[in-house]
Amino acid sequence: MSTDPPRPGGPPAEEPTVIGSGLRPVEDRLRRALGADAASITPTDRLGAILREARASEQAGPGSSAGRHRWLAPAAAAAAAVLVAGTIWAVNRPPTEAPTVPVASTEVSTPNPSSVVPEPSTEVSTPTPSRSSVGPSGAPSSGAIEPPPTPTTAVTTSPAPPAASRILLPVYYLGPIVTGSDQVRLFREFVSTTTAGPSVPDAKGLAALRLAMAPAPSNSSYRSAWTGVTAESVTFGSTAITVRLSSGTRDPSSLAAEQLVWTVQAAVGTTLPVRFELADGGPTVSPGHPVTSTYTRPTAQIAVLDQVAPIWVDDPARGAVVRAGYPLKVSGLASTFEANVEWEVLRDGTRVDVGSTTASAAAPARGAYQFTTTKPLGAGAYVLRVFASSAKDGAAVAEQTVPITAR
Amino acid sequence: MPTGQVRDPGGSGTTGGPASASGTPLPTDPDVAIAELYHAHWHRLVRLAWLLLRDQLAAEDVVQDAFIATHRSWASIRDGGRIVGYLQTAVVNGCRSAQRHTIVVDRQNAREAAAADAPGRDSQGSAETQVLHSAERDAVMDALRTLPTRQREVLVLRYYSHLSEAQIAHALDISPGAVKTHAHRGLMALRRTIEPQELT
């Protein structure tokens, strides 16, 4: 920008801040807030993981580093080819941002070009390799100027998103509050699925409903109350969400209709009331739930607890494959006495790790919890169990189990 | 084994010229180098990524990958100097990449979906609630989050990482003039958002 803000008091040119003194209070507040916010997290130790993975990727060659967070392959690429990243920004920069200098330099510093793993479809770049170490390049690897390995200039060229995109949808399942109990509650999970076309609310709502109504995942204790019923459409209007089903269900599960209400509201991202239409003209969505009524999720904490399970696990997802050799990071929501959350990791039914943590709020409120297990997981199949025990007799009063595989 | 901390000789105070003139030899063994870099910079870089991503798990993943990339290319990075600058840029780029990628977006979606799932505001994602926020910090951080990515990056690098204008220009591969512009616009926007509250 050619018009610097006025500088009362005229700081010298090398004065690092060009900001007018009127902004000083904002600067001070920002500095304090950033410092405090940064200090609010405690980075976990990953040196061992870094060294292990770096060595492994050297031995295993390209692609091996992706592992648990394959999605970060572009980041690795960016690290190895930061100048290309400059080009990415030039291409992807939102139009609202001020134009910056043209990116003239796109040397690629990839001593091990094969290690740059292009993840299809994520990055856009049109590298124009040039050995001239021009102006703004200065990027981290400026000293490491090697002839750009043009063929591998990593970062791929696919400006348009793929037609089918992977999205994560909140899905509510009907399951026992603890294994074997006949008290049914709703368990929210985030399910990865692909949708064709744009993920507009209607499409997300319909996709989530279909997942919720499908046969329960085989590795769960859930059950489906919607066998033989299909979700035909979801219409997200200004005053209501309309859900069209092929018919109602006769399944006696108490929360069958509520399951669909919670699911579609979460997937659409609004708590507008839900109205049902039944293609077969039937009178009830589920027993006791006439099609003439509209439905919404409750708001009172106690009423919520009558419908949703006290403990949800958001991450890892059911059936997730995690990297062996690392402890497991777990997060979710809980509504438990004194916010106590206990957990254990089981292998072939035997406990291999155990601990407890505290959620950010106690019942009847719902609070977030997170913890990291204490021991690295060897390769194999595990069940993560997060639960709450009765203060009276220690029996589990709520639980969620998530099978995972470490590999 | 050299035991000195790996650093950018002069690199943190200059515009990042080649720095190999320093007296301290840099380790040739990448494991040693990475271990030293890790001890000196891991926490700070994770926090930088956290400020940009608001997702601790993703922040650690990004920084971990930056270290791994550094390890992998250690020989040439070592010769190039500006090692910390390299890491810094890799982290900022990685954050952008992660932000674009569906996983982080997914987590944000999850937070949004979760926010609708309970009365009150208790059910936001763990990253949001794991700390007790002060109202002051909240107001500033919320305002920061509404800024365009580039403005946010410039402000975080300047007021958290304490980089100079020239260093930010290098790290983001933009001109110093653009850094000024982004910083100024960002601060103006922050002031508009947070000062009315302050004046009441």
Coordinates of C-alpha atoms in Angstrom, one line a residue:
Chain A
M1 CA 0.0 0.0 0.0
S2 CA 1.3 3.3 -0.8
T3 CA -0.5 5.2 1.8
D4 CA 0.9 4.4 5.2
P5 CA -1.2 5.5 8.1
P6 CA -0.3 8.8 9.5
R7 CA 2.5 8.6 11.9
P8 CA 2.2 11.2 14.6
G9 CA 5.5 11.7 16.2
G10 CA 7.2 10.5 13.1
P11 CA 9.0 7.3 14.0
P12 CA 12.1 6.8 12.1
A13 CA 12.0 4.7 9.0
E14 CA 13.5 1.7 10.5
E15 CA 11.1 1.8 13.4
P16 CA 9.6 -1.7 13.2
T17 CA 6.1 -0.5 13.6
V18 CA 4.4 1.7 11.0
I19 CA 1.3 1.7 13.0
G20 CA -0.1 5.1 14.1
S21 CA 0.0 5.7 17.8
G22 CA -3.8 5.7 17.8
L23 CA -3.5 1.9 17.4
R24 CA -1.0 1.4 20.2
P25 CA -3.7 0.3 22.7
V26 CA -5.0 -2.2 20.2
E27 CA -1.5 -3.5 19.7
D28 CA -1.0 -3.9 23.4
R29 CA -4.2 -5.7 23.9
L30 CA -3.5 -8.0 20.9
R31 CA 0.0 -8.7 22.2
R32 CA -1.4 -9.6 25.6
A33 CA -4.2 -11.7 24.2
L34 CA -2.0 -13.6 21.9
G35 CA 0.5 -14.3 24.6
A36 CA -2.2 -15.5 27.0
D37 CA -4.0 -17.5 24.4
A38 CA -0.8 -19.2 23.3
A39 CA 0.1 -20.0 26.9
S40 CA -3.3 -21.6 27.4
I41 CA -2.2 -24.7 25.5
T42 CA 0.4 -27.2 26.5
P43 CA 2.0 -28.8 23.5
T44 CA 2.4 -32.5 24.0
D45 CA 5.8 -34.1 23.5
R46 CA 6.4 -35.4 20.0
L47 CA 10.1 -35.5 19.6
G48 CA 10.1 -39.3 19.6
A49 CA 7.4 -39.3 17.0
I50 CA 9.2 -36.8 14.8
L51 CA 12.4 -38.7 14.8
R52 CA 10.7 -42.0 14.3
E53 CA 8.7 -40.8 11.4
A54 CA 11.5 -38.9 9.8
R55 CA 13.7 -42.0 9.9
A56 CA 10.9 -44.2 8.7
S57 CA 10.1 -42.0 5.8
E58 CA 13.7 -42.0 4.8
Q59 CA 13.7 -45.7 4.7
A60 CA 10.3 -46.2 3.2
G61 CA 10.5 -43.5 0.7
P62 CA 7.7 -41.4 -0.7
G63 CA 4.4 -41.3 0.8
S64 CA 5.3 -43.0 4.0
S65 CA 5.2 -39.8 6.0
A66 CA 1.6 -39.3 5.5
G67 CA 0.5 -41.9 8.0
R68 CA -1.9 -40.8 10.6
H69 CA -2.4 -37.4 9.2
R70 CA -2.2 -38.1 5.6
W71 CA -4.2 -35.0 5.2
L72 CA -1.2 -33.0 6.1
A73 CA 0.8 -34.3 3.2
P74 CA 0.3 -30.9 1.5
A75 CA 1.9 -29.3 4.5
A76 CA 4.9 -31.5 4.2
A77 CA 5.0 -30.5 0.5
A78 CA 4.8 -26.9 1.5
A79 CA 7.6 -27.3 3.9
A80 CA 9.8 -28.9 1.3
A81 CA 8.9 -26.5 -1.4
V82 CA 8.0 -23.3 0.3
L83 CA 8.5 -21.3 -2.7
V84 CA 6.0 -23.2 -4.6
A85 CA 3.7 -22.4 -1.7
G86 CA 4.2 -18.8 -2.5
T87 CA 2.7 -19.5 -5.9
I88 CA -0.2 -21.4 -4.3
W89 CA -1.0 -18.3 -2.3
A90 CA -0.8 -16.2 -5.4
V91 CA -3.4 -18.4 -7.0
N92 CA -5.6 -19.0 -4.1
R93 CA -5.5 -15.7 -2.5
P94 CA -8.9 -14.4 -1.8
P95 CA -9.8 -11.6 -4.1
T96 CA -10.5 -9.3 -1.1
E97 CA -6.9 -9.3 -0.1
A98 CA -4.6 -6.7 -1.2
P99 CA -2.5 -7.7 -4.2
T100 CA 1.1 -8.3 -3.2
V101 CA 4.2 -8.5 -5.3
P102 CA 4.0 -10.9 -8.1
V103 CA 5.6 -14.2 -7.2
A104 CA 8.5 -14.3 -9.4
S105 CA 10.5 -17.0 -7.9
T106 CA 9.5 -20.5 -7.5
E107 CA 12.6 -22.5 -6.8
V108 CA 11.8 -25.8 -5.4
S109 CA 14.1 -26.9 -2.7
T110 CA 13.5 -30.6 -2.6
P111 CA 16.7 -32.5 -2.1
N112 CA 14.6 -35.5 -1.9
P113 CA 12.0 -34.7 -4.4
S114 CA 10.3 -38.0 -4.1
S115 CA 9.4 -37.1 -0.6
V116 CA 7.0 -34.5 -1.7
V117 CA 3.8 -36.2 -1.8
P118 CA 1.3 -34.5 -3.9
E119 CA -2.1 -35.0 -2.5
P120 CA -4.5 -34.8 -5.4
S121 CA -6.8 -31.9 -5.6
T122 CA -5.6 -29.9 -2.6
E123 CA -3.1 -27.5 -4.0
V124 CA -3.0 -25.3 -6.9
S125 CA 0.1 -24.1 -8.4
T126 CA 1.7 -23.3 -11.7
P127 CA 5.3 -23.3 -10.9
T128 CA 7.5 -21.5 -13.3
P129 CA 10.9 -22.7 -12.1
S130 CA 13.5 -20.1 -12.1
R131 CA 16.8 -20.1 -10.6
S132 CA 17.0 -16.4 -10.1
S133 CA 16.8 -15.8 -6.4
V134 CA 14.6 -12.9 -6.8
G135 CA 13.4 -10.4 -4.3
P136 CA 10.6 -11.6 -2.1
S137 CA 11.6 -15.2 -2.3
G138 CA 13.6 -15.2 0.8
A139 CA 11.7 -18.2 1.8
P140 CA 13.1 -20.4 4.3
S141 CA 15.2 -22.6 2.0
S142 CA 16.6 -19.7 0.1
G143 CA 20.1 -21.0 0.6
A144 CA 19.2 -24.4 -0.7
I145 CA 18.9 -23.6 -4.3
E146 CA 18.9 -26.6 -6.3
P147 CA 17.7 -27.0 -9.8
P148 CA 14.1 -27.4 -9.4
P149 CA 13.0 -30.9 -10.0
T150 CA 10.4 -29.8 -12.4
P151 CA 8.7 -33.1 -13.0
T152 CA 8.0 -33.4 -9.3
T153 CA 7.1 -29.9 -8.6
A154 CA 5.0 -31.5 -6.2
V155 CA 2.0 -29.5 -5.8
T156 CA -0.5 -30.6 -8.2
T157 CA -2.7 -28.7 -10.5
S158 CA -6.4 -29.2 -10.0
P159 CA -8.2 -26.0 -9.4
A160 CA -11.6 -27.5 -9.3
P161 CA -12.7 -29.5 -6.3
P162 CA -13.5 -33.1 -7.1
A163 CA -17.1 -33.8 -8.0
A164 CA -17.6 -36.1 -5.0
S165 CA -16.3 -34.6 -1.9
R166 CA -15.8 -36.2 1.5
I167 CA -17.6 -34.6 4.3
L168 CA -18.2 -35.3 7.9
L169 CA -21.7 -35.6 9.1
P170 CA -23.1 -35.7 12.6
V171 CA -25.2 -38.8 13.0
Y172 CA -27.2 -39.8 16.0
Y173 CA -27.6 -43.5 16.8
L174 CA -29.9 -45.3 19.2
G175 CA -28.0 -47.3 21.7
P176 CA -28.1 -48.5 25.3
I177 CA -26.9 -46.1 27.9
V178 CA -24.5 -48.8 29.1
T179 CA -24.1 -52.2 27.5
G180 CA -27.0 -54.4 28.3
S181 CA -29.2 -51.7 29.6
D182 CA -32.7 -51.3 28.2
Q183 CA -32.4 -47.5 28.6
V184 CA -31.9 -46.1 25.1
R185 CA -30.1 -42.8 24.4
L186 CA -28.8 -41.0 21.4
F187 CA -25.1 -41.2 20.6
R188 CA -23.7 -38.7 18.3
E189 CA -20.9 -39.7 16.0
F190 CA -19.2 -37.9 13.2
V191 CA -19.3 -40.1 10.1
S192 CA -17.2 -39.6 7.1
T193 CA -19.0 -40.0 3.9
T194 CA -18.9 -38.8 0.3
T195 CA -21.5 -36.7 -1.4
A196 CA -21.8 -36.0 -5.0
G197 CA -22.4 -32.4 -5.8
P198 CA -22.3 -29.5 -3.5
S199 CA -22.8 -30.1 0.2
V200 CA -25.8 -27.9 0.7
P201 CA -27.8 -28.2 3.9
D202 CA -30.5 -30.3 2.2
A203 CA -28.0 -32.8 0.8
K204 CA -26.2 -33.0 4.1
G205 CA -29.4 -33.5 6.0
L206 CA -30.5 -36.2 3.7
A207 CA -27.2 -38.0 3.8
A208 CA -27.0 -37.8 7.6
L209 CA -30.6 -39.2 7.9
R210 CA -29.8 -42.1 5.6
L211 CA -26.8 -42.9 7.7
A212 CA -28.8 -42.7 10.9
M213 CA -31.5 -45.0 9.5
A214 CA -29.2 -47.5 7.9
P215 CA -28.5 -50.8 9.7
A216 CA -26.4 -50.0 12.8
P217 CA -22.6 -50.3 12.4
S218 CA -21.7 -53.9 13.1
N219 CA -19.0 -53.0 15.6
S220 CA -21.4 -51.0 17.8
S221 CA -24.2 -51.7 20.3
Y222 CA -26.5 -49.5 18.4
R223 CA -29.7 -50.6 16.8
S224 CA -31.7 -49.2 13.9
A225 CA -35.3 -48.4 14.4
W226 CA -35.9 -47.7 10.7
T227 CA -35.5 -51.0 8.9
G228 CA -37.5 -50.8 5.7
V229 CA -38.0 -47.1 5.8
T230 CA -36.1 -44.7 3.5
A231 CA -35.5 -41.0 3.8
E232 CA -36.6 -39.5 0.5
S233 CA -35.9 -35.8 0.8
V234 CA -34.9 -33.0 3.2
T235 CA -36.0 -29.5 2.5
F236 CA -34.5 -26.7 4.4
G237 CA -37.0 -23.9 4.5
S238 CA -37.1 -20.6 6.3
T239 CA -39.3 -21.7 9.1
A240 CA -38.9 -25.5 9.2
I241 CA -36.9 -28.5 8.0
T242 CA -39.2 -30.9 6.1
V243 CA -38.2 -34.5 6.1
R244 CA -40.0 -36.8 3.7
L245 CA -39.9 -40.5 4.6
S246 CA -41.3 -43.5 2.7
S247 CA -43.3 -44.3 5.7
G248 CA -43.3 -44.2 9.5
T249 CA -41.7 -46.9 11.6
R250 CA -43.5 -49.2 13.9
D251 CA -40.4 -49.9 15.9
P252 CA -41.2 -49.2 19.5
S253 CA -37.9 -47.5 20.4
S254 CA -38.8 -44.5 22.4
L255 CA -36.4 -42.1 20.7
A256 CA -36.8 -43.1 17.0
A257 CA -38.4 -39.9 15.8
E258 CA -36.1 -37.8 18.1
Q259 CA -33.1 -39.6 16.5
L260 CA -34.1 -38.2 13.1
V261 CA -34.8 -34.7 14.5
W262 CA -31.4 -34.5 16.3
T263 CA -29.6 -35.8 13.2
V264 CA -31.2 -33.6 10.6
Q265 CA -30.9 -30.5 12.8
A266 CA -27.3 -31.1 13.4
A267 CA -26.5 -31.9 9.8
V268 CA -28.3 -28.9 8.5
G269 CA -26.8 -26.8 11.3
T270 CA -30.0 -25.2 12.6
T271 CA -32.5 -26.0 15.2
L272 CA -35.5 -25.0 13.1
P273 CA -38.5 -27.3 13.8
V274 CA -38.7 -30.5 11.9
R275 CA -41.9 -31.5 10.0
F276 CA -42.3 -34.9 8.7
E277 CA -44.1 -36.1 5.5
L278 CA -44.9 -39.7 4.9
A279 CA -45.1 -40.9 1.3
D280 CA -47.4 -43.7 2.2
G281 CA -49.8 -41.3 3.9
G282 CA -49.4 -43.0 7.3
P283 CA -50.5 -41.2 10.5
T284 CA -47.4 -41.6 12.7
V285 CA -43.7 -41.1 12.3
S286 CA -43.1 -43.5 15.1
P287 CA -45.4 -44.8 17.8
G288 CA -46.7 -41.9 19.7
H289 CA -45.4 -39.3 17.2
P290 CA -48.1 -38.1 14.9
V291 CA -47.1 -36.8 11.6
T292 CA -49.2 -33.7 12.2
S293 CA -46.9 -32.4 14.9
T294 CA -43.6 -30.6 14.4
Y295 CA -40.6 -31.6 16.4
T296 CA -37.4 -30.1 17.7
R297 CA -34.7 -31.0 20.1
P298 CA -35.3 -30.0 23.7
T299 CA -33.3 -27.1 25.2
A300 CA -33.6 -27.7 28.9
Q301 CA -30.5 -29.5 30.2
I302 CA -32.5 -32.2 32.0
A303 CA -34.7 -32.8 29.0
V304 CA -31.6 -33.1 26.8
L305 CA -30.1 -35.7 29.2
D306 CA -33.3 -37.7 28.8
Q307 CA -32.6 -38.1 25.1
V308 CA -28.8 -38.0 24.6
A309 CA -26.2 -40.3 26.1
P310 CA -24.1 -38.8 28.8
I311 CA -20.9 -39.6 27.1
W312 CA -20.0 -39.0 23.5
V313 CA -16.7 -39.6 21.8
D314 CA -16.1 -37.3 18.9
D315 CA -12.6 -38.4 18.1
P316 CA -11.3 -41.0 17.3
A317 CA -14.1 -42.1 15.0
R318 CA -15.6 -45.6 15.2
G319 CA -13.3 -47.9 13.3
A320 CA -10.6 -45.2 12.9
V321 CA -7.1 -46.4 12.0
V322 CA -4.5 -44.7 14.1
R323 CA -0.8 -44.8 13.9
A324 CA 0.9 -47.4 16.0
G325 CA 3.6 -46.2 18.3
Y326 CA 1.7 -43.3 19.6
P327 CA -0.7 -42.7 22.5
L328 CA -4.2 -42.0 21.5
K329 CA -5.8 -38.5 21.6
V330 CA -9.4 -38.6 22.5
S331 CA -12.0 -35.9 22.7
G332 CA -15.7 -35.7 23.2
L333 CA -18.6 -34.4 25.3
A334 CA -19.8 -35.6 28.7
S335 CA -22.5 -34.8 31.1
T336 CA -21.5 -36.6 34.2
F337 CA -21.5 -36.3 38.0
E338 CA -18.8 -33.8 39.0
A339 CA -17.7 -33.9 35.3
N340 CA -15.8 -37.1 36.0
V341 CA -14.8 -39.0 32.9
E342 CA -13.0 -42.3 33.1
W343 CA -11.4 -44.2 30.3
E344 CA -9.7 -47.4 29.4
V345 CA -8.1 -49.0 26.4
L346 CA -8.9 -52.7 25.9
R347 CA -7.1 -55.2 23.7
D348 CA -8.8 -58.5 23.3
G349 CA -10.9 -57.6 26.3
T350 CA -7.9 -57.0 28.5
R351 CA -7.2 -53.5 29.8
V352 CA -4.0 -52.1 28.6
D353 CA -4.3 -48.5 29.6
V354 CA -6.5 -46.6 32.0
G355 CA -7.1 -43.1 33.3
S356 CA -9.5 -40.4 34.1
T357 CA -10.1 -36.8 33.3
T358 CA -12.6 -34.0 33.9
A359 CA -15.0 -32.4 31.5
S360 CA -15.4 -28.7 31.3
A361 CA -18.8 -28.8 32.9
A362 CA -20.7 -31.2 35.1
A363 CA -24.2 -32.7 34.7
P364 CA -26.7 -31.6 33.9
A365 CA -24.6 -29.4 31.6
R366 CA -22.5 -30.9 28.9
G367 CA -18.9 -30.2 28.9
A368 CA -16.0 -31.0 26.6
Y369 CA -13.3 -33.4 27.7
Q370 CA -10.1 -34.5 26.1
F371 CA -7.2 -36.7 27.1
T372 CA -4.3 -38.5 25.7
T373 CA -3.7 -42.1 26.7
T374 CA -0.6 -42.8 28.6
K375 CA 1.0 -45.6 26.5
P376 CA 1.9 -45.8 22.9
L377 CA -0.4 -48.3 21.1
G378 CA 1.3 -51.3 19.5
A379 CA -0.1 -52.4 16.2
G380 CA -3.4 -54.1 16.7
A381 CA -7.1 -53.8 17.3
Y382 CA -8.3 -52.0 20.4
V383 CA -11.5 -50.8 22.0
L384 CA -11.5 -47.4 23.6
R385 CA -14.1 -47.2 26.4
V386 CA -15.0 -43.9 27.9
F387 CA -17.4 -44.2 30.8
A388 CA -18.7 -42.8 34.1
S389 CA -19.2 -44.8 37.3
S390 CA -21.8 -44.5 39.9
A391 CA -20.5 -42.7 43.0
K392 CA -22.5 -45.2 45.0
D393 CA -21.3 -48.6 43.9
G394 CA -18.8 -48.0 41.1
A395 CA -21.0 -49.5 38.4
A396 CA -20.9 -47.9 35.0
V397 CA -23.7 -45.6 34.5
A398 CA -22.8 -44.4 31.1
E399 CA -20.4 -45.5 28.5
Q400 CA -19.3 -45.2 24.9
T401 CA -17.0 -47.7 23.2
V402 CA -15.1 -47.0 20.0
P403 CA -13.2 -49.8 18.2
I404 CA -10.0 -48.6 16.6
T405 CA -7.0 -50.1 14.9
A406 CA -3.5 -49.1 15.4
R407 CA -1.3 -49.7 12.4
Chain B
M1 CA 28.3 -33.9 19.1
P2 CA 27.7 -30.2 19.0
T3 CA 25.6 -29.1 21.8
G4 CA 24.9 -25.5 20.9
Q5 CA 21.4 -24.7 20.1
V6 CA 20.6 -24.7 16.5
R7 CA 19.6 -21.3 15.6
D8 CA 19.6 -18.9 12.8
P9 CA 22.6 -16.8 13.4
G10 CA 21.4 -13.4 13.0
G11 CA 18.3 -14.9 11.4
S12 CA 15.9 -13.7 14.0
G13 CA 17.0 -10.1 13.8
T14 CA 17.8 -9.6 10.2
T15 CA 15.9 -10.0 7.0
G16 CA 17.2 -13.5 6.7
G17 CA 20.3 -13.3 4.7
P18 CA 22.4 -16.3 4.4
A19 CA 23.6 -17.0 7.9
S20 CA 26.3 -19.6 7.5
A21 CA 28.9 -17.1 8.5
S22 CA 28.2 -17.8 12.1
G23 CA 30.9 -19.4 14.2
T24 CA 28.8 -22.2 15.6
P25 CA 28.9 -25.2 13.3
L26 CA 25.5 -26.7 12.8
P27 CA 25.1 -30.4 13.5
T28 CA 25.4 -32.6 10.4
D29 CA 23.4 -35.4 11.9
P30 CA 19.8 -34.6 11.3
D31 CA 18.7 -36.4 14.4
V32 CA 20.9 -34.2 16.5
A33 CA 19.8 -31.1 14.7
I34 CA 16.2 -31.9 15.0
A35 CA 16.4 -32.7 18.6
E36 CA 18.1 -29.3 19.3
L37 CA 15.6 -27.5 17.1
Y38 CA 12.8 -29.3 18.9
H39 CA 13.9 -28.3 22.3
A40 CA 14.4 -24.7 21.3
H41 CA 11.3 -24.2 19.2
W42 CA 8.7 -26.9 19.5
H43 CA 6.5 -25.1 22.1
R44 CA 6.7 -21.8 20.4
L45 CA 5.9 -23.1 17.0
V46 CA 3.0 -25.3 18.2
R47 CA 1.6 -22.2 19.9
L48 CA 2.0 -20.2 16.7
A49 CA 0.1 -22.9 14.8
W50 CA -2.5 -23.0 17.5
L51 CA -3.1 -19.2 17.2
L52 CA -3.6 -19.7 13.5
L53 CA -5.6 -22.9 13.6
R54 CA -7.4 -22.9 16.9
D55 CA -7.0 -26.7 17.0
Q56 CA -4.3 -28.1 19.1
L57 CA -4.1 -31.5 17.5
A58 CA -3.9 -30.0 14.1
A59 CA -1.4 -27.5 15.3
E60 CA 0.9 -30.2 16.6
D61 CA 0.5 -32.2 13.4
V62 CA 1.5 -29.2 11.3
V63 CA 4.6 -28.5 13.3
Q64 CA 5.5 -32.1 13.5
D65 CA 5.4 -32.3 9.8
A66 CA 7.5 -29.2 9.5
F67 CA 10.2 -30.8 11.7
I68 CA 10.0 -34.0 9.7
A69 CA 10.4 -32.1 6.4
T70 CA 13.4 -30.3 8.0
H71 CA 14.9 -33.6 9.0
R72 CA 14.4 -35.0 5.6
S73 CA 16.0 -32.1 3.9
W74 CA 18.5 -31.3 6.6
A75 CA 21.6 -31.2 4.5
S76 CA 20.4 -28.6 2.2
I77 CA 18.5 -26.6 4.8
R78 CA 21.6 -26.6 6.9
D79 CA 23.6 -25.2 4.1
G80 CA 21.0 -22.6 3.4
G81 CA 20.9 -21.1 6.9
R82 CA 17.7 -19.5 8.1
I83 CA 16.6 -22.7 9.7
V84 CA 14.2 -21.2 12.1
G85 CA 12.8 -19.1 9.3
Y86 CA 12.3 -22.3 7.3
L87 CA 10.4 -23.9 10.1
Q88 CA 8.3 -20.9 10.7
T89 CA 7.3 -20.6 7.1
A90 CA 6.7 -24.3 6.9
V91 CA 4.4 -24.0 9.9
V92 CA 2.5 -21.0 8.5
N93 CA 2.1 -22.8 5.1
G94 CA 1.1 -26.0 6.9
C95 CA -1.6 -24.1 8.8
R96 CA -3.0 -22.8 5.6
S97 CA -3.0 -26.1 4.1
A98 CA -4.6 -27.7 7.1
Q99 CA -7.1 -25.0 7.2
R100 CA -8.0 -25.6 3.6
H101 CA -8.2 -29.3 4.1
T102 CA -11.4 -30.8 5.1
I103 CA -10.1 -32.2 8.4
V104 CA -9.8 -28.9 10.1
V105 CA -13.0 -27.7 8.4
D106 CA -14.6 -30.9 9.5
R107 CA -13.6 -30.2 13.1
Q108 CA -15.0 -26.8 12.8
N109 CA -18.2 -28.2 11.4
A110 CA -18.2 -30.6 14.3
R111 CA -17.8 -27.8 16.7
E112 CA -20.7 -26.0 15.0
A113 CA -22.9 -29.0 15.0
A114 CA -21.9 -29.6 18.6
A115 CA -22.8 -26.1 19.5
A116 CA -26.3 -26.8 18.5
D117 CA -26.5 -30.0 20.5
A118 CA -27.0 -28.7 23.9
P119 CA -28.5 -25.8 25.7
G120 CA -26.3 -23.0 26.5
R121 CA -22.8 -22.8 25.1
D122 CA -21.2 -25.6 27.0
S123 CA -20.8 -28.1 24.2
Q124 CA -18.4 -26.4 21.9
G125 CA -15.4 -28.4 20.8
S126 CA -12.7 -29.2 23.3
A127 CA -10.2 -26.9 21.8
E128 CA -12.6 -24.1 22.5
T129 CA -13.3 -24.9 26.1
Q130 CA -10.2 -26.5 27.4
V131 CA -9.1 -23.3 29.0
L132 CA -10.8 -20.7 31.1
H133 CA -11.0 -17.7 28.9
S134 CA -10.7 -14.2 30.1
A135 CA -13.3 -12.0 28.6
E136 CA -10.6 -9.7 27.5
R137 CA -8.7 -12.4 25.6
D138 CA -11.9 -13.8 24.2
A139 CA -12.9 -10.5 22.7
V140 CA -9.6 -10.0 21.0
M141 CA -9.2 -13.5 19.8
D142 CA -12.8 -13.6 18.5
A143 CA -12.2 -10.4 16.6
L144 CA -8.9 -11.8 15.3
R145 CA -10.7 -14.8 14.0
T146 CA -13.0 -12.7 11.8
L147 CA -10.0 -11.2 9.9
P148 CA -8.9 -12.4 6.5
T149 CA -6.3 -15.1 6.8
R150 CA -3.5 -13.0 5.6
Q151 CA -4.2 -10.2 8.1
R152 CA -4.4 -12.7 10.9
E153 CA -1.1 -14.3 9.9
V154 CA 0.7 -11.0 9.8
L155 CA -0.7 -9.9 13.2
V156 CA 0.1 -13.2 14.8
L157 CA 3.7 -13.2 13.4
R158 CA 4.2 -9.7 14.5
Y159 CA 2.6 -9.6 17.9
Y160 CA 3.1 -13.2 19.0
S161 CA 6.3 -14.2 17.2
H162 CA 7.7 -10.7 17.4
L163 CA 9.0 -10.8 13.8
S164 CA 10.1 -7.7 12.0
E165 CA 8.3 -6.5 9.0
A166 CA 11.0 -7.9 6.8
Q167 CA 10.9 -11.2 8.5
I168 CA 7.2 -11.4 8.1
A169 CA 7.6 -10.5 4.4
H170 CA 10.0 -13.4 4.1
A171 CA 7.9 -15.8 6.0
L172 CA 4.8 -15.1 4.0
D173 CA 6.5 -14.5 0.8
I174 CA 4.9 -11.1 0.3
S175 CA 6.4 -7.6 0.1
P176 CA 7.1 -5.5 3.1
G177 CA 4.6 -3.0 1.8
A178 CA 1.9 -5.7 1.9
V179 CA 2.9 -6.6 5.4
K180 CA 2.3 -3.0 6.4
T181 CA -1.0 -3.0 4.7
H182 CA -2.2 -6.2 6.3
A183 CA -1.0 -5.2 9.7
H184 CA -2.7 -1.8 9.5
R185 CA -6.0 -3.1 8.1
G186 CA -6.0 -5.9 10.6
L187 CA -5.4 -3.6 13.6
M188 CA -8.0 -1.1 12.3
A189 CA -10.5 -3.9 12.1
L190 CA -9.7 -5.1 15.5
R191 CA -10.0 -1.7 16.9
R192 CA -13.4 -1.3 15.4
T193 CA -14.5 -4.6 16.9
I194 CA -13.1 -4.4 20.4
E195 CA -12.9 -0.7 21.2
P196 CA -16.6 0.0 21.6
Q197 CA -16.6 -2.6 24.4
E198 CA -13.7 -1.0 26.0
L199 CA -15.2 2.4 26.0
T200 CA -18.3 1.4 27.8

